[in-house]
Amino acid sequence: MKRWIIEKFFGDPDQVLSLLRRLFFENVPQHKLGYIASFACMGLVAATTGASAWIMKDIINRIFINKEEGMIWLIAGAVIIIYTVKGLSSYGQEVLLTRIGNAIIASLQRQIFDRLLKQTVDFYQRHTLGDLATRLSYSAQAARSVIDLVMTSLGRDLMSLIALTAVMVAQDPWMSIVVLLIMPGAVLGVSKLVKRVKLIMRAELKSLAQIVSTMQETAIGIRIVKSFNLEYVMRKTMTKAIRDVEKRSHKIAIAGAMTGPLMETLGGFAIAGVIVYGGWNVIQNGADAGSFFSFITAMLLAYEPAKRLARLNVQLHSNIVAAAMLYEILDQSIDTDEAPDAVELLIANGQITFNEVSFSYGNSPALNNISLNIQPNSVTALVGPSGGGKSTVFALIERFYDPIDGSVQIDNQDLRSVSFESLRSNIALVTQDTFLFDGTIGENIAFGKPGASADEVIEAAQNANAHEFISVLEAGYDTPVGEGGGRLSGGQRQRIAIARAMLRDAPILLLDEPTSALDAQSEHKVQEALDRLMKDRTTVVIAHRLSTVRNADKIYVMEHGQVLQSGSHSELIAQGGLYAHLCALQFREPVTKIFASSAV
Ligand code: ADP
């Protein structure tokens, strides 16, 4: 029976019930006191609502029929007290619930973001920003609404309904039975609308995410959008997403609003029935008119909470779908997680070894049984055609992924056994597309070392040849970089990234050399800074420039996830093969050298 009722009310009972249970167990207990206080307020609202109907009997009988003058003041005073208490407790309940609700949203958002931070790089490739952002804001809000809806329905509406029903039964039990028979009919009618709303809601969330994604693509790719005249493509995608959301919002609104007329009509029948029966009873049987009025007042007052309870179903459903999407993120497993007994990585000198490592991204193989021996205090260059697996080597050193076969070790410690914190704090990464966070130049450098002093930041910038251009800026280190660093030139951004790595001062440096040429002066300054940065570390560099590979202590030539050749520049040139071929065709001379040689 219970299951049948739940099914009628909420659709698939198992899913909904377990979601509700989880939402409540995880969020309600820590606000126990607040909920108890707001329930007390709701109890007062219900009691005073009941009292306001009850007092009608005395108003009619004692003032209007018996004409007891003394009662006028007494009853008027009682009415004032009843409504004042009702007003104050409504206020208290509202404030308490809102505060708890806001705290629940904040806590859910923190949980989601913490979970997202633990996710792998791969996860971010599978989810769009729009999708994640929608879940973070909209789904957390929906989860709070579910809890709020249940709390206010159970508390205020259900208690008020019970108080009013008690008044009705006390005044006229027979009439109450007639009314109570009509009410459940309305509830069943409403439950039919639920399935519809549920389907529309899921699609609605997808379209909302599409809107955010399109906006994001436009903002990030604005140069491409403009230079290729792609505005019409973006507009088309956006218009479609907006239209979808609009259409679905209409549908949801219509389904929700249909409960109104349904309840009005049934309410009309109930009131007419009561007037016929009650009027006949008063006129023919001389029944007490005060009780009749008290009854009809209770019934009219019961209408609102009953309507809200009937609608609860629809509202709860649209929010439950969104709340479920929140748990999809919170429950998403983490592919590469820290071992429960992870220990600190102890750096002896920073030797990195790949022992017969194989790795694939899903079904596409990226590394095939490779072994690398990367020596400390030296520069190891990875070279080879694009797609050869060089970036994957970096990703495995950072343990963004685990190898499928073989192992990666630093100073003979398997990366799977050490903590992420200790591993990554010993690595500095300088990528070709320097990513700068929204903030000032100083803050961006300081990310290299949490709690770095201003002097340390300046020293790092000096070593990275960045100080000179920063100090001539009007706001110096406090200059905002603009989202993604758009206000700085390529060479300047690289030098900021180098300063960040300088400050980190990690024993292991992973450097993905920029493929695009800078102007001669910038190139020279960047190179100088890099030379300083690479000193006395284990440096692994994905090399694109001839001078880098020439100076490297060891070179690994990679293609199709395999190491084809290894050795120093002169050894490899002597061997011939892919390396000699690459040297002849692919490597870029630094601009300074080209200029220098053309000047000769
Ligand atoms: P390189 O850095 O030498 O250009 P990568 O390590 O980026 O090579 O890529 C090695 C192979 O793995 C390529 O075939 C590439 O298409 C594939 N690959 C790289 N990253 C991913 C990814 N995130 N998902 C699926 N395949 C990937």
Short mmCIF file of C-alpha atoms in Angstrom, two decimals, residues 5 166-167 206 303 370 455 598:
data_model
loop_
_atom_site.label_atom_id
_atom_site.label_comp_id
_atom_site.label_asym_id
_atom_site.label_seq_id
_atom_site.Cartn_x
_atom_site.Cartn_y
_atom_site.Cartn_z
CA ILE A 5 1.06 5.54 -2.67
CA ALA A 166 -9.49 18.56 13.51
CA VAL A 167 -11.57 21.76 13.64
CA LYS A 206 20.78 19.49 -20.98
CA TYR A 303 -7.66 24.83 0.56
CA ILE A 370 58.90 1.89 -23.32
CA ASP A 455 60.90 39.54 -2.39
CA SER A 598 71.95 35.63 -42.06
#
